[in-house]
PDB file of C-alpha atoms in Angstrom:
ATOM      1  CA  GLN A  82      73.064  98.248  86.581  1.00 67.00           C
ATOM      2  CA  LYS A  83      76.568  98.369  87.157  1.00 78.00           C
ATOM      3  CA  GLU A  84      78.001 101.801  87.993  1.00 86.00           C
ATOM      4  CA  VAL A  85      80.623 101.762  85.224  1.00 90.00           C
ATOM      5  CA  GLU A  86      80.407  99.705  82.093  1.00 91.00           C
ATOM      6  CA  GLN A  87      83.053  99.171  79.492  1.00 92.00           C
ATOM      7  CA  ASP A  88      83.420  96.807  76.495  1.00 86.00           C
ATOM      8  CA  PRO A  89      86.146  94.383  77.394  1.00 82.00           C
ATOM      9  CA  GLY A  90      87.202  93.675  74.038  1.00 84.00           C
ATOM     10  CA  PRO A  91      89.687  92.444  72.800  1.00 92.00           C
ATOM     11  CA  LEU A  92      90.123  95.165  70.339  1.00 95.00           C
ATOM     12  CA  SER A  93      92.590  94.683  67.730  1.00 96.00           C
ATOM     13  CA  VAL A  94      93.479  97.462  65.201  1.00 96.00           C
ATOM     14  CA  PRO A  95      96.530  97.988  62.649  1.00 97.00           C
ATOM     15  CA  GLU A  96      99.213 100.315  63.450  1.00 97.00           C
ATOM     16  CA  GLY A  97      98.301 104.003  62.598  1.00 97.00           C
ATOM     17  CA  ALA A  98      94.539 103.545  63.049  1.00 97.00           C
ATOM     18  CA  ILE A  99      92.453 105.809  65.425  1.00 97.00           C
ATOM     19  CA  VAL A 100      91.162 103.841  68.413  1.00 97.00           C
ATOM     20  CA  SER A 101      88.088 104.714  70.321  1.00 96.00           C
ATOM     21  CA  LEU A 102      87.564 103.272  73.718  1.00 96.00           C
ATOM     22  CA  ASN A 103      84.210 104.021  75.650  1.00 95.00           C
ATOM     23  CA  CYS A 104      82.604 103.733  78.940  1.00 95.00           C
ATOM     24  CA  THR A 105      79.116 104.640  80.285  1.00 94.00           C
ATOM     25  CA  TYR A 106      78.149 105.276  83.855  1.00 92.00           C
ATOM     26  CA  SER A 107      74.833 105.302  85.698  1.00 90.00           C
ATOM     27  CA  ASN A 108      75.197 108.021  88.427  1.00 85.00           C
ATOM     28  CA  SER A 109      74.994 111.589  87.292  1.00 84.00           C
ATOM     29  CA  ALA A 110      76.757 112.528  90.762  1.00 83.00           C
ATOM     30  CA  PHE A 111      80.069 111.398  89.383  1.00 82.00           C
ATOM     31  CA  GLN A 112      82.209 114.447  88.848  1.00 81.00           C
ATOM     32  CA  TYR A 113      85.639 113.512  87.609  1.00 84.00           C
ATOM     33  CA  PHE A 114      86.842 111.092  85.079  1.00 90.00           C
ATOM     34  CA  MET A 115      90.183 109.355  84.430  1.00 91.00           C
ATOM     35  CA  TRP A 116      91.799 107.105  81.927  1.00 95.00           C
ATOM     36  CA  TYR A 117      94.381 104.595  83.102  1.00 95.00           C
ATOM     37  CA  ARG A 118      96.617 102.330  80.799  1.00 96.00           C
ATOM     38  CA  GLN A 119      97.839  98.966  82.163  1.00 95.00           C
ATOM     39  CA  TYR A 120     100.426  96.956  80.649  1.00 95.00           C
ATOM     40  CA  SER A 121     100.452  93.256  81.431  1.00 91.00           C
ATOM     41  CA  ARG A 122     101.768  92.501  84.946  1.00 89.00           C
ATOM     42  CA  LYS A 123     102.187  96.217  85.593  1.00 91.00           C
ATOM     43  CA  GLY A 124     100.336  98.863  87.645  1.00 93.00           C
ATOM     44  CA  PRO A 125      97.753 101.085  86.221  1.00 94.00           C
ATOM     45  CA  GLU A 126      99.264 104.295  84.905  1.00 93.00           C
ATOM     46  CA  LEU A 127      97.241 107.508  84.606  1.00 91.00           C
ATOM     47  CA  LEU A 128      96.778 108.859  81.220  1.00 93.00           C
ATOM     48  CA  MET A 129      94.330 111.577  81.567  1.00 90.00           C
ATOM     49  CA  TYR A 130      91.795 112.997  84.026  1.00 86.00           C
ATOM     50  CA  THR A 131      89.283 115.650  83.558  1.00 85.00           C
ATOM     51  CA  TYR A 132      86.428 117.300  85.569  1.00 81.00           C
ATOM     52  CA  SER A 133      84.418 118.860  83.041  1.00 81.00           C
ATOM     53  CA  SER A 134      82.517 117.918  79.886  1.00 87.00           C
ATOM     54  CA  GLY A 135      84.057 118.384  76.592  1.00 90.00           C
ATOM     55  CA  ASN A 136      87.337 117.367  75.168  1.00 92.00           C
ATOM     56  CA  LYS A 137      90.872 117.323  76.735  1.00 92.00           C
ATOM     57  CA  GLU A 138      93.913 116.628  74.573  1.00 94.00           C
ATOM     58  CA  ASP A 139      97.244 115.245  75.397  1.00 93.00           C
ATOM     59  CA  GLY A 140      99.544 114.300  72.573  1.00 95.00           C
ATOM     60  CA  ARG A 141      97.963 111.495  70.550  1.00 97.00           C
ATOM     61  CA  PHE A 142      95.227 111.055  73.368  1.00 97.00           C
ATOM     62  CA  THR A 143      91.953 112.912  73.557  1.00 96.00           C
ATOM     63  CA  ALA A 144      89.482 112.225  76.368  1.00 95.00           C
ATOM     64  CA  GLN A 145      85.847 113.244  75.852  1.00 95.00           C
ATOM     65  CA  VAL A 146      83.218 113.468  78.301  1.00 94.00           C
ATOM     66  CA  ASP A 147      79.527 113.872  77.914  1.00 93.00           C
ATOM     67  CA  LYS A 148      77.829 114.208  81.249  1.00 90.00           C
ATOM     68  CA  SER A 149      74.474 114.582  79.831  1.00 91.00           C
ATOM     69  CA  SER A 150      74.553 111.186  78.193  1.00 92.00           C
ATOM     70  CA  LYS A 151      76.898 109.753  80.935  1.00 92.00           C
ATOM     71  CA  TYR A 152      79.558 108.724  78.406  1.00 93.00           C
ATOM     72  CA  ILE A 153      83.169 109.069  78.353  1.00 95.00           C
ATOM     73  CA  SER A 154      85.549 108.244  75.640  1.00 96.00           C
ATOM     74  CA  LEU A 155      89.363 107.993  74.875  1.00 97.00           C
ATOM     75  CA  PHE A 156      90.533 108.488  71.285  1.00 97.00           C
ATOM     76  CA  ILE A 157      94.187 107.404  70.452  1.00 97.00           C
ATOM     77  CA  ARG A 158      95.367 108.695  67.095  1.00 97.00           C
ATOM     78  CA  ASP A 159      98.222 107.264  64.993  1.00 97.00           C
ATOM     79  CA  SER A 160      97.936 104.097  67.265  1.00 97.00           C
ATOM     80  CA  GLN A 161     101.278 102.520  67.956  1.00 97.00           C
ATOM     81  CA  PRO A 162     102.196  98.751  68.889  1.00 97.00           C
ATOM     82  CA  SER A 163     103.379 100.332  72.351  1.00 97.00           C
ATOM     83  CA  ASP A 164      99.825 101.282  72.847  1.00 97.00           C
ATOM     84  CA  SER A 165      98.789  97.658  73.217  1.00 97.00           C
ATOM     85  CA  ALA A 166      97.510  97.442  76.791  1.00 96.00           C
ATOM     86  CA  THR A 167      94.370  97.316  78.873  1.00 95.00           C
ATOM     87  CA  TYR A 168      92.616 100.793  79.114  1.00 97.00           C
ATOM     88  CA  LEU A 169      90.612 101.332  82.311  1.00 95.00           C
ATOM     89  CA  CYS A 170      88.089 104.068  82.637  1.00 94.00           C
ATOM     90  CA  ALA A 171      87.529 105.457  86.207  1.00 91.00           C
ATOM     91  CA  ILE A 172      84.998 107.767  87.549  1.00 89.00           C
ATOM     92  CA  ALA A 173      84.741 109.412  90.884  1.00 84.00           C
ATOM     93  CA  MET A 174      82.299 111.493  92.865  1.00 76.00           C
ATOM     94  CA  LYS A 175      83.072 113.966  95.839  1.00 67.00           C
ATOM     95  CA  THR A 176      81.377 112.647  99.100  1.00 62.00           C
ATOM     96  CA  SER A 177      82.812 112.831 102.488  1.00 48.00           C
ATOM     97  CA  TYR A 178      85.825 110.964 100.682  1.00 56.00           C
ATOM     98  CA  ASP A 179      86.947 110.297  97.205  1.00 66.00           C
ATOM     99  CA  LYS A 180      85.687 106.954  95.893  1.00 73.00           C
ATOM    100  CA  VAL A 181      86.876 105.839  92.574  1.00 82.00           C
ATOM    101  CA  ILE A 182      85.063 103.194  90.472  1.00 87.00           C
ATOM    102  CA  PHE A 183      86.980 101.435  87.739  1.00 90.00           C
ATOM    103  CA  GLY A 184      85.600 100.036  84.739  1.00 92.00           C
ATOM    104  CA  PRO A 185      86.726  96.407  83.822  1.00 91.00           C
ATOM    105  CA  GLY A 186      88.999  97.599  81.128  1.00 93.00           C
ATOM    106  CA  THR A 187      89.310  97.169  77.447  1.00 95.00           C
ATOM    107  CA  SER A 188      92.211  95.094  76.160  1.00 94.00           C
ATOM    108  CA  LEU A 189      93.796  96.667  72.961  1.00 96.00           C
ATOM    109  CA  SER A 190      96.181  95.235  70.492  1.00 97.00           C
ATOM    110  CA  VAL A 191      97.901  97.326  67.920  1.00 97.00           C
ATOM    111  CA  ILE A 192      99.207  95.223  65.117  1.00 97.00           C
ATOM    112  CA  PRO A 193     102.470  96.270  63.306  1.00 95.00           C
TER     113      PRO A 193
ATOM    114  CA  ASP B 165     112.787 107.388  91.607  1.00 66.00           C
ATOM    115  CA  THR B 166     109.699 105.178  92.117  1.00 66.00           C
ATOM    116  CA  ALA B 167     106.742 107.369  93.217  1.00 90.00           C
ATOM    117  CA  VAL B 168     104.743 104.561  94.737  1.00 95.00           C
ATOM    118  CA  SER B 169     106.652 101.390  95.583  1.00 95.00           C
ATOM    119  CA  GLN B 170     105.460  98.087  97.056  1.00 96.00           C
ATOM    120  CA  THR B 171     107.195  95.217  98.699  1.00 96.00           C
ATOM    121  CA  PRO B 172     107.291  92.365  98.072  1.00 97.00           C
ATOM    122  CA  LYS B 173     106.564  92.165  94.376  1.00 95.00           C
ATOM    123  CA  TYR B 174     105.650  88.513  94.520  1.00 96.00           C
ATOM    124  CA  LEU B 175     104.341  86.516  97.392  1.00 97.00           C
ATOM    125  CA  VAL B 176     103.787  82.765  97.400  1.00 97.00           C
ATOM    126  CA  THR B 177     102.498  81.285 100.693  1.00 97.00           C
ATOM    127  CA  GLN B 178     100.398  78.489 102.096  1.00 97.00           C
ATOM    128  CA  MET B 179      96.943  78.650 103.154  1.00 97.00           C
ATOM    129  CA  GLY B 180      96.449  79.681 106.765  1.00 97.00           C
ATOM    130  CA  ASN B 181      99.606  81.726 106.881  1.00 97.00           C
ATOM    131  CA  ASP B 182      99.786  85.518 107.846  1.00 97.00           C
ATOM    132  CA  LYS B 183     101.557  87.940 105.547  1.00 97.00           C
ATOM    133  CA  SER B 184     102.159  91.613 105.199  1.00 97.00           C
ATOM    134  CA  ILE B 185     102.558  93.898 102.055  1.00 97.00           C
ATOM    135  CA  LYS B 186     104.264  97.273 102.500  1.00 97.00           C
ATOM    136  CA  CYS B 187     103.587 100.493 100.455  1.00 97.00           C
ATOM    137  CA  GLU B 188     105.430 103.845 100.512  1.00 97.00           C
ATOM    138  CA  GLN B 189     104.867 106.894  98.380  1.00 96.00           C
ATOM    139  CA  ASN B 190     107.276 109.902  98.013  1.00 95.00           C
ATOM    140  CA  LEU B 191     104.792 112.149  96.137  1.00 92.00           C
ATOM    141  CA  GLY B 192     103.706 113.856  99.160  1.00 90.00           C
ATOM    142  CA  HIS B 193     100.160 112.835  98.871  1.00 89.00           C
ATOM    143  CA  ASP B 194      97.734 112.903 101.631  1.00 86.00           C
ATOM    144  CA  THR B 195      95.606 109.785 100.675  1.00 88.00           C
ATOM    145  CA  MET B 196      96.594 106.288 100.153  1.00 91.00           C
ATOM    146  CA  TYR B 197      94.632 103.284  98.919  1.00 92.00           C
ATOM    147  CA  TRP B 198      94.754  99.445  98.653  1.00 94.00           C
ATOM    148  CA  TYR B 199      92.859  97.882  95.690  1.00 94.00           C
ATOM    149  CA  LYS B 200      92.560  94.127  94.775  1.00 95.00           C
ATOM    150  CA  GLN B 201      92.787  93.154  91.130  1.00 94.00           C
ATOM    151  CA  ASP B 202      91.318  89.669  90.467  1.00 88.00           C
ATOM    152  CA  SER B 203      91.995  87.147  87.721  1.00 81.00           C
ATOM    153  CA  LYS B 204      89.386  88.931  85.584  1.00 77.00           C
ATOM    154  CA  LYS B 205      91.380  92.098  85.977  1.00 78.00           C
ATOM    155  CA  PHE B 206      88.650  93.784  87.857  1.00 84.00           C
ATOM    156  CA  LEU B 207      90.143  96.467  90.171  1.00 89.00           C
ATOM    157  CA  LYS B 208      88.246  97.044  93.421  1.00 89.00           C
ATOM    158  CA  ILE B 209      89.077  99.317  96.352  1.00 89.00           C
ATOM    159  CA  MET B 210      89.493  97.834  99.621  1.00 92.00           C
ATOM    160  CA  PHE B 211      90.673 100.521 101.888  1.00 90.00           C
ATOM    161  CA  SER B 212      91.701 104.248 101.967  1.00 88.00           C
ATOM    162  CA  TYR B 213      93.517 106.313 104.429  1.00 87.00           C
ATOM    163  CA  ASN B 214      93.748 110.140 104.470  1.00 84.00           C
ATOM    164  CA  ASN B 215      96.462 111.463 106.649  1.00 81.00           C
ATOM    165  CA  LYS B 216      96.648 108.168 108.733  1.00 81.00           C
ATOM    166  CA  GLU B 217      92.796 108.146 109.179  1.00 84.00           C
ATOM    167  CA  LEU B 218      90.773 105.377 107.641  1.00 86.00           C
ATOM    168  CA  ILE B 219      88.101 106.793 105.253  1.00 81.00           C
ATOM    169  CA  ILE B 220      87.174 104.022 103.117  1.00 80.00           C
ATOM    170  CA  ASN B 221      86.542 100.383 104.329  1.00 81.00           C
ATOM    171  CA  GLU B 222      84.810  98.510 101.670  1.00 82.00           C
ATOM    172  CA  THR B 223      83.216  95.056 102.523  1.00 79.00           C
ATOM    173  CA  VAL B 224      86.529  93.204 103.042  1.00 88.00           C
ATOM    174  CA  PRO B 225      86.950  90.176 105.406  1.00 91.00           C
ATOM    175  CA  ASN B 226      88.310  91.290 108.737  1.00 91.00           C
ATOM    176  CA  ARG B 227      91.290  89.098 108.063  1.00 95.00           C
ATOM    177  CA  PHE B 228      92.545  92.026 106.231  1.00 95.00           C
ATOM    178  CA  SER B 229      93.837  94.887 108.329  1.00 94.00           C
ATOM    179  CA  PRO B 230      95.381  97.902 106.870  1.00 93.00           C
ATOM    180  CA  LYS B 231      97.757 100.243 109.017  1.00 93.00           C
ATOM    181  CA  SER B 232      99.240 103.626 108.280  1.00 92.00           C
ATOM    182  CA  PRO B 233     102.176 104.727 110.456  1.00 91.00           C
ATOM    183  CA  ASP B 234     102.460 108.016 108.610  1.00 91.00           C
ATOM    184  CA  LYS B 235     100.993 109.514 105.579  1.00 88.00           C
ATOM    185  CA  ALA B 236     103.755 108.108 103.356  1.00 94.00           C
ATOM    186  CA  HIS B 237     103.241 104.567 104.358  1.00 95.00           C
ATOM    187  CA  LEU B 238     100.264 102.092 104.223  1.00 95.00           C
ATOM    188  CA  ASN B 239     100.733  98.440 104.900  1.00 96.00           C
ATOM    189  CA  LEU B 240      98.281  95.561 104.591  1.00 96.00           C
ATOM    190  CA  HIS B 241      98.364  92.659 106.937  1.00 97.00           C
ATOM    191  CA  ILE B 242      96.337  89.433 105.971  1.00 96.00           C
ATOM    192  CA  ASN B 243      95.569  86.840 108.548  1.00 96.00           C
ATOM    193  CA  SER B 244      94.695  83.190 107.743  1.00 97.00           C
ATOM    194  CA  LEU B 245      95.326  83.442 104.013  1.00 97.00           C
ATOM    195  CA  GLU B 246      92.802  81.561 101.927  1.00 96.00           C
ATOM    196  CA  LEU B 247      92.935  80.445  98.328  1.00 95.00           C
ATOM    197  CA  GLY B 248      90.480  83.135  97.231  1.00 93.00           C
ATOM    198  CA  ASP B 249      92.935  85.762  98.369  1.00 95.00           C
ATOM    199  CA  SER B 250      95.191  85.054  95.317  1.00 96.00           C
ATOM    200  CA  ALA B 251      95.086  88.188  93.417  1.00 95.00           C
ATOM    201  CA  VAL B 252      97.352  91.313  92.632  1.00 96.00           C
ATOM    202  CA  TYR B 253      97.114  93.882  95.264  1.00 97.00           C
ATOM    203  CA  PHE B 254      97.955  97.551  94.269  1.00 97.00           C
ATOM    204  CA  CYS B 255      98.687 100.426  96.473  1.00 96.00           C
ATOM    205  CA  ALA B 256      97.749 103.898  95.091  1.00 93.00           C
ATOM    206  CA  SER B 257      97.981 107.500  96.371  1.00 91.00           C
ATOM    207  CA  SER B 258      96.419 110.692  95.526  1.00 87.00           C
ATOM    208  CA  PRO B 259      96.640 114.441  96.391  1.00 82.00           C
ATOM    209  CA  ARG B 260      93.468 115.408  98.358  1.00 68.00           C
ATOM    210  CA  THR B 261      92.687 118.654  99.928  1.00 54.00           C
ATOM    211  CA  SER B 262      89.888 118.595 102.475  1.00 50.00           C
ATOM    212  CA  GLY B 263      86.666 120.070 101.103  1.00 49.00           C
ATOM    213  CA  SER B 264      87.534 119.894  97.470  1.00 51.00           C
ATOM    214  CA  LEU B 265      87.595 117.285  94.827  1.00 52.00           C
ATOM    215  CA  GLY B 266      90.536 114.959  95.168  1.00 58.00           C
ATOM    216  CA  GLY B 267      93.128 114.337  92.485  1.00 67.00           C
ATOM    217  CA  PRO B 268      93.778 111.222  90.388  1.00 78.00           C
ATOM    218  CA  GLN B 269      95.319 108.182  91.967  1.00 85.00           C
ATOM    219  CA  TYR B 270      98.787 107.016  91.190  1.00 90.00           C
ATOM    220  CA  PHE B 271      99.506 103.215  91.378  1.00 93.00           C
ATOM    221  CA  GLY B 272     102.320 101.254  92.561  1.00 95.00           C
ATOM    222  CA  PRO B 273     103.676  98.139  90.632  1.00 94.00           C
ATOM    223  CA  GLY B 274     101.524  95.554  92.469  1.00 96.00           C
ATOM    224  CA  THR B 275     102.177  92.579  94.639  1.00 97.00           C
ATOM    225  CA  ARG B 276     101.160  89.341  93.091  1.00 96.00           C
ATOM    226  CA  LEU B 277      99.868  87.044  95.900  1.00 97.00           C
ATOM    227  CA  THR B 278      99.650  83.424  95.223  1.00 96.00           C
ATOM    228  CA  VAL B 279      98.050  81.257  98.092  1.00 96.00           C
ATOM    229  CA  LEU B 280      98.600  77.581  97.692  1.00 95.00           C
TER     230      LEU B 280
END
């Protein structure tokens, strides 16, 4: 079983839709969770990060973590064509160093 | 102001050559990383340095040698380049306080390496 699994898509939605992006992970030792957005031919850009279960909101973006189910989600409200990108979930655990595991990414297209 | 910068942005070279990629961050972070993103967009860590000390060294061929002259710089030297080395290489940095959870990672724009 892979450490992080994510549906690669592609996911195509109309402008204004609510988008739900999801990841599952296998190791309950993971302690912090991140979402990155990557536009084509660009570096990953940090969107949100959280250490705890529950919801964290930032503008149109909401990150949700359920540690009991080992499930993380990113919701995008009122999606815009500029949201079209690949979204990567990332998880990490504290050991003697911080090792971050990235999901393979979900490709999202928001159609005007 | 670019927070994490990499040079060069593109690198095209022949098999067997040796090349270097440079990375600099002006965020004041303690930890820097090299990642490889292959054609399937999978992002995989290669190395990590914390205050010039190597802390992560994944199963990477020893043709790859990182070097951190100071905590703001992390370079990657690749010897005897092979076709399979073609990928996008990303540098990243994060704040990290010893004994506590680290912070999230901030990425550079990437270096697209093509080996012919």
